Amino acid sequence: MEVSLPVPAYVRRHLVEFLVESSSLQLLASPIVKYTALSFFADRFLTSLPCFLQRNTTPNWLLNPLRESNLQLFALISIWISSKIHDTSPLSVNSLKSLGDNLIVDQHFTTRDFAEAELVFMEVLRFEIGASQIAFQFLEDLLIQFRELSRIGELVSFNLCTEIMDLLYETEEISELFFTPYALAASVLVTAYVLSVPKQRWEFPVLPWVKFVTSYEEEDIGEMVAHILKHILCPKMPIQ
């Protein structure tokens, strides 16, 4: 299926779901690999494509025409690059090709196609693949600090935190929160606290503590938490 630009909301959702399933369920990648890949693909690659194609009048065949199957290939490329950054034994191109053969139904890609797609992916990102500002890393650090400070922190589910972050990639509008990763990490932690900890045990001053460790105002974090809760509890499903 050919895809127009900007990528329609329902196609973006399918691609994010494809990336999450591929990294978590199929490749068993670590959370940091998954969230770095999501940052590369959803936050940077998809948003940079329109300008890249405007600058390049004769784009690579993987981008002309732009097909959903090709975008699925680029999603796998983002996981591959992320694994090279974070894993001591990175994923092999053969494992990614095998997964692509099983999951990408509209087109067959060779190992050479994967190598070519990696170069195109890097060109779209202008070879900027810094991975130091990933919200998951900040969230993990905050959760460790919280649990060291209070036993209430043990009630905050790590899995719930990651499920919330996955849901925040569903739409481009809500995923813009990832552009302020430290504030987002704090807000996801507070959201998980609200959803995990029984209300009668809400004695820990979580918002003042978050303000203390992050320097963000309580009102700003509270507003972001409300935005997250609205999205995950009352989602607007994209038209398919």
Coordinates of C-alpha atoms in Angstrom, one line a residue:
M1 CA 0.0 0.0 0.0
E2 CA 1.3 3.4 -1.0
V3 CA 1.5 6.0 1.8
S4 CA 1.0 9.8 1.5
L5 CA 2.9 12.4 3.5
P6 CA 2.5 13.3 6.2
V7 CA 2.0 9.7 7.2
P8 CA -1.7 9.2 8.1
A9 CA -2.6 8.6 11.8
Y10 CA -3.8 5.1 11.3
V11 CA -0.7 4.1 9.3
R12 CA 1.6 5.6 12.0
R13 CA -0.3 3.7 14.7
H14 CA 0.1 0.4 12.7
L15 CA 3.9 1.1 12.3
V16 CA 4.3 1.9 16.0
E17 CA 2.5 -1.3 16.9
F18 CA 4.7 -3.2 14.4
L19 CA 7.9 -1.8 16.0
V20 CA 6.7 -2.5 19.6
E21 CA 5.7 -6.1 18.7
S22 CA 8.9 -6.7 16.8
S23 CA 11.2 -5.4 19.5
S24 CA 9.4 -6.7 22.6
L25 CA 7.7 -9.9 21.5
Q26 CA 9.7 -11.2 18.6
L27 CA 13.2 -10.0 19.2
L28 CA 13.0 -9.8 23.0
A29 CA 14.9 -6.6 22.9
S30 CA 15.5 -4.7 26.2
P31 CA 13.3 -1.7 27.0
I32 CA 16.0 0.8 26.3
V33 CA 16.5 -0.7 22.8
K34 CA 12.8 -0.5 22.1
Y35 CA 12.4 3.1 23.3
T36 CA 15.5 4.3 21.6
A37 CA 14.2 2.7 18.4
L38 CA 10.8 4.4 18.9
S39 CA 12.6 7.7 19.3
F40 CA 14.6 7.2 16.1
F41 CA 11.7 6.0 14.1
A42 CA 8.5 7.8 15.3
D43 CA 10.0 11.0 16.7
R44 CA 12.7 11.6 14.1
F45 CA 12.4 9.5 11.0
L46 CA 8.7 9.9 10.3
T47 CA 8.7 13.6 11.1
S48 CA 11.8 14.3 9.0
L49 CA 10.6 12.4 5.9
P50 CA 8.5 15.2 4.3
C51 CA 11.4 17.7 4.4
F52 CA 13.9 15.1 3.3
L53 CA 11.8 14.2 0.2
Q54 CA 11.4 17.9 -0.6
R55 CA 15.2 18.3 -0.7
N56 CA 15.8 15.1 -2.7
T57 CA 14.0 15.2 -6.0
T58 CA 15.2 11.7 -7.0
P59 CA 14.9 9.7 -3.7
N60 CA 16.0 6.1 -3.1
W61 CA 13.7 3.4 -4.4
L62 CA 12.8 2.6 -0.8
L63 CA 11.1 6.0 -0.5
N64 CA 9.7 6.3 -4.0
P65 CA 6.9 5.2 -4.0
L66 CA 6.6 5.3 -0.2
R67 CA 4.9 2.0 0.9
E68 CA 3.8 0.8 4.3
S69 CA 6.0 -2.3 3.8
N70 CA 9.0 -0.1 3.2
L71 CA 8.2 1.9 6.4
Q72 CA 8.0 -1.4 8.3
L73 CA 11.5 -2.1 7.0
F74 CA 12.7 1.2 8.4
A75 CA 11.1 0.4 11.7
L76 CA 13.2 -2.8 11.9
I77 CA 16.2 -0.6 10.9
S78 CA 15.6 1.6 13.9
I79 CA 15.7 -1.4 16.2
W80 CA 18.9 -2.6 14.5
I81 CA 20.6 0.8 15.0
S82 CA 19.4 1.0 18.6
S83 CA 20.7 -2.5 19.3
K84 CA 24.1 -1.5 18.0
I85 CA 24.2 1.4 20.4
H86 CA 23.0 -0.4 23.5
D87 CA 23.7 -4.1 23.2
T88 CA 27.1 -5.7 23.7
S89 CA 26.0 -8.4 21.2
P90 CA 23.8 -6.5 18.7
L91 CA 21.0 -8.1 16.7
S92 CA 22.2 -9.6 13.5
V93 CA 20.9 -8.6 10.1
N94 CA 19.9 -12.2 9.5
S95 CA 17.7 -12.2 12.6
L96 CA 16.0 -9.0 11.4
K97 CA 15.7 -10.3 7.8
S98 CA 14.1 -13.5 9.1
L99 CA 11.6 -11.5 11.2
G100 CA 10.9 -9.2 8.2
D101 CA 10.2 -12.3 6.0
N102 CA 7.6 -13.4 8.6
L103 CA 5.9 -10.1 9.4
I104 CA 6.2 -8.0 6.2
V105 CA 3.7 -9.6 3.9
D106 CA 3.7 -7.2 0.9
Q107 CA 7.3 -7.3 0.0
H108 CA 10.5 -9.4 0.4
F109 CA 13.7 -7.7 1.5
T110 CA 17.2 -9.0 1.1
T111 CA 20.1 -8.5 3.5
R112 CA 21.5 -6.0 0.9
D113 CA 18.2 -4.1 1.1
F114 CA 18.6 -3.9 4.9
A115 CA 22.1 -2.4 4.5
E116 CA 20.8 0.1 1.9
A117 CA 17.8 1.0 4.1
E118 CA 20.2 1.6 7.1
L119 CA 22.1 4.2 5.0
V120 CA 18.8 5.9 3.8
F121 CA 17.5 5.9 7.4
M122 CA 20.7 7.6 8.6
E123 CA 20.5 10.2 5.7
V124 CA 17.0 11.1 6.7
L125 CA 18.2 11.6 10.3
R126 CA 21.3 13.5 9.0
F127 CA 23.4 10.9 10.9
E128 CA 22.2 12.3 14.2
I129 CA 21.6 9.2 16.3
G130 CA 22.3 10.6 19.8
A131 CA 20.6 8.4 22.4
S132 CA 21.2 10.3 25.7
Q133 CA 17.8 12.0 25.9
I134 CA 15.5 9.0 26.0
A135 CA 12.6 9.3 28.4
F136 CA 12.8 5.7 29.5
Q137 CA 16.3 6.2 30.9
F138 CA 15.1 9.1 33.1
L139 CA 12.0 7.1 34.1
E140 CA 14.2 4.2 35.2
D141 CA 16.4 6.4 37.3
L142 CA 13.5 8.2 38.9
L143 CA 11.8 4.9 39.8
I144 CA 15.0 3.6 41.4
Q145 CA 15.3 6.8 43.5
F146 CA 11.6 6.6 44.5
R147 CA 12.0 3.0 45.7
E148 CA 15.1 3.8 47.6
L149 CA 13.3 6.6 49.4
S150 CA 10.0 5.0 50.2
R151 CA 8.5 1.5 50.3
I152 CA 5.5 3.0 48.5
G153 CA 7.7 3.0 45.5
E154 CA 7.5 -0.8 45.3
L155 CA 3.8 -0.5 44.6
V156 CA 4.5 1.5 41.4
S157 CA 4.6 -1.1 38.6
F158 CA 7.5 -0.9 36.2
N159 CA 5.5 -2.8 33.6
L160 CA 2.7 -0.2 33.9
C161 CA 5.2 2.5 33.4
T162 CA 6.3 1.0 30.1
E163 CA 2.8 0.3 29.0
I164 CA 1.9 3.9 29.6
M165 CA 4.9 5.0 27.5
D166 CA 3.9 2.6 24.7
L167 CA 0.4 4.1 24.6
L168 CA 1.8 7.6 24.4
Y169 CA 3.3 6.7 20.9
E170 CA -0.2 5.9 19.5
T171 CA -0.8 9.4 18.1
E172 CA 1.6 12.0 16.8
E173 CA -0.1 14.7 19.0
I174 CA 0.4 12.8 22.3
S175 CA 3.9 11.6 21.3
E176 CA 5.1 15.2 21.2
L177 CA 5.5 14.8 24.9
F178 CA 8.6 12.8 24.2
F179 CA 10.3 16.1 23.1
T180 CA 10.6 16.9 26.8
P181 CA 11.9 13.5 28.0
Y182 CA 12.7 14.4 31.6
A183 CA 9.4 16.0 32.3
L184 CA 7.6 13.1 30.5
A185 CA 9.5 10.6 32.7
A186 CA 8.4 12.4 35.8
S187 CA 4.8 12.6 34.6
V188 CA 4.7 8.9 33.7
L189 CA 6.0 8.0 37.1
V190 CA 3.3 10.1 38.8
T191 CA 0.6 8.6 36.4
A192 CA 1.7 5.1 37.4
Y193 CA 1.7 6.1 41.0
V194 CA -1.9 7.3 40.7
L195 CA -3.0 4.1 38.9
S196 CA -0.9 1.6 41.0
V197 CA -1.0 2.8 44.6
P198 CA -4.3 2.4 46.5
K199 CA -5.8 5.8 47.2
Q200 CA -5.8 5.2 51.0
R201 CA -2.0 4.9 50.7
W202 CA -1.4 8.2 48.9
E203 CA 0.5 9.6 51.9
F204 CA 3.8 10.1 49.9
P205 CA 4.1 13.7 48.6
V206 CA 4.9 12.5 45.1
L207 CA 4.5 15.8 43.3
P208 CA 6.7 17.9 45.7
W209 CA 9.3 15.1 45.5
V210 CA 9.2 15.1 41.7
K211 CA 9.6 18.9 41.7
F212 CA 12.6 18.6 44.0
V213 CA 14.4 16.0 41.9
T214 CA 13.5 17.4 38.5
S215 CA 13.1 21.2 39.1
Y216 CA 9.8 21.1 37.1
E217 CA 6.9 22.9 38.7
E218 CA 4.2 20.8 40.3
E219 CA 1.6 22.5 38.1
D220 CA 3.4 21.6 34.9
I221 CA 3.8 18.0 35.9
G222 CA 0.2 17.8 37.1
E223 CA -1.0 19.2 33.7
M224 CA 1.0 16.7 31.8
V225 CA -0.3 13.8 34.1
A226 CA -3.8 14.9 33.4
H227 CA -3.1 14.9 29.6
I228 CA -1.6 11.4 29.9
L229 CA -4.6 10.1 31.9
K230 CA -7.0 11.6 29.4
H231 CA -5.3 9.8 26.6
I232 CA -5.0 6.4 28.1
L233 CA -8.4 6.3 29.8
C234 CA -10.4 8.1 27.1
P235 CA -8.4 7.5 23.8
K236 CA -9.4 8.9 20.5
M237 CA -9.1 6.1 18.0
P238 CA -7.7 7.2 14.6
I239 CA -9.8 6.6 11.5
Q240 CA -8.8 3.4 9.7

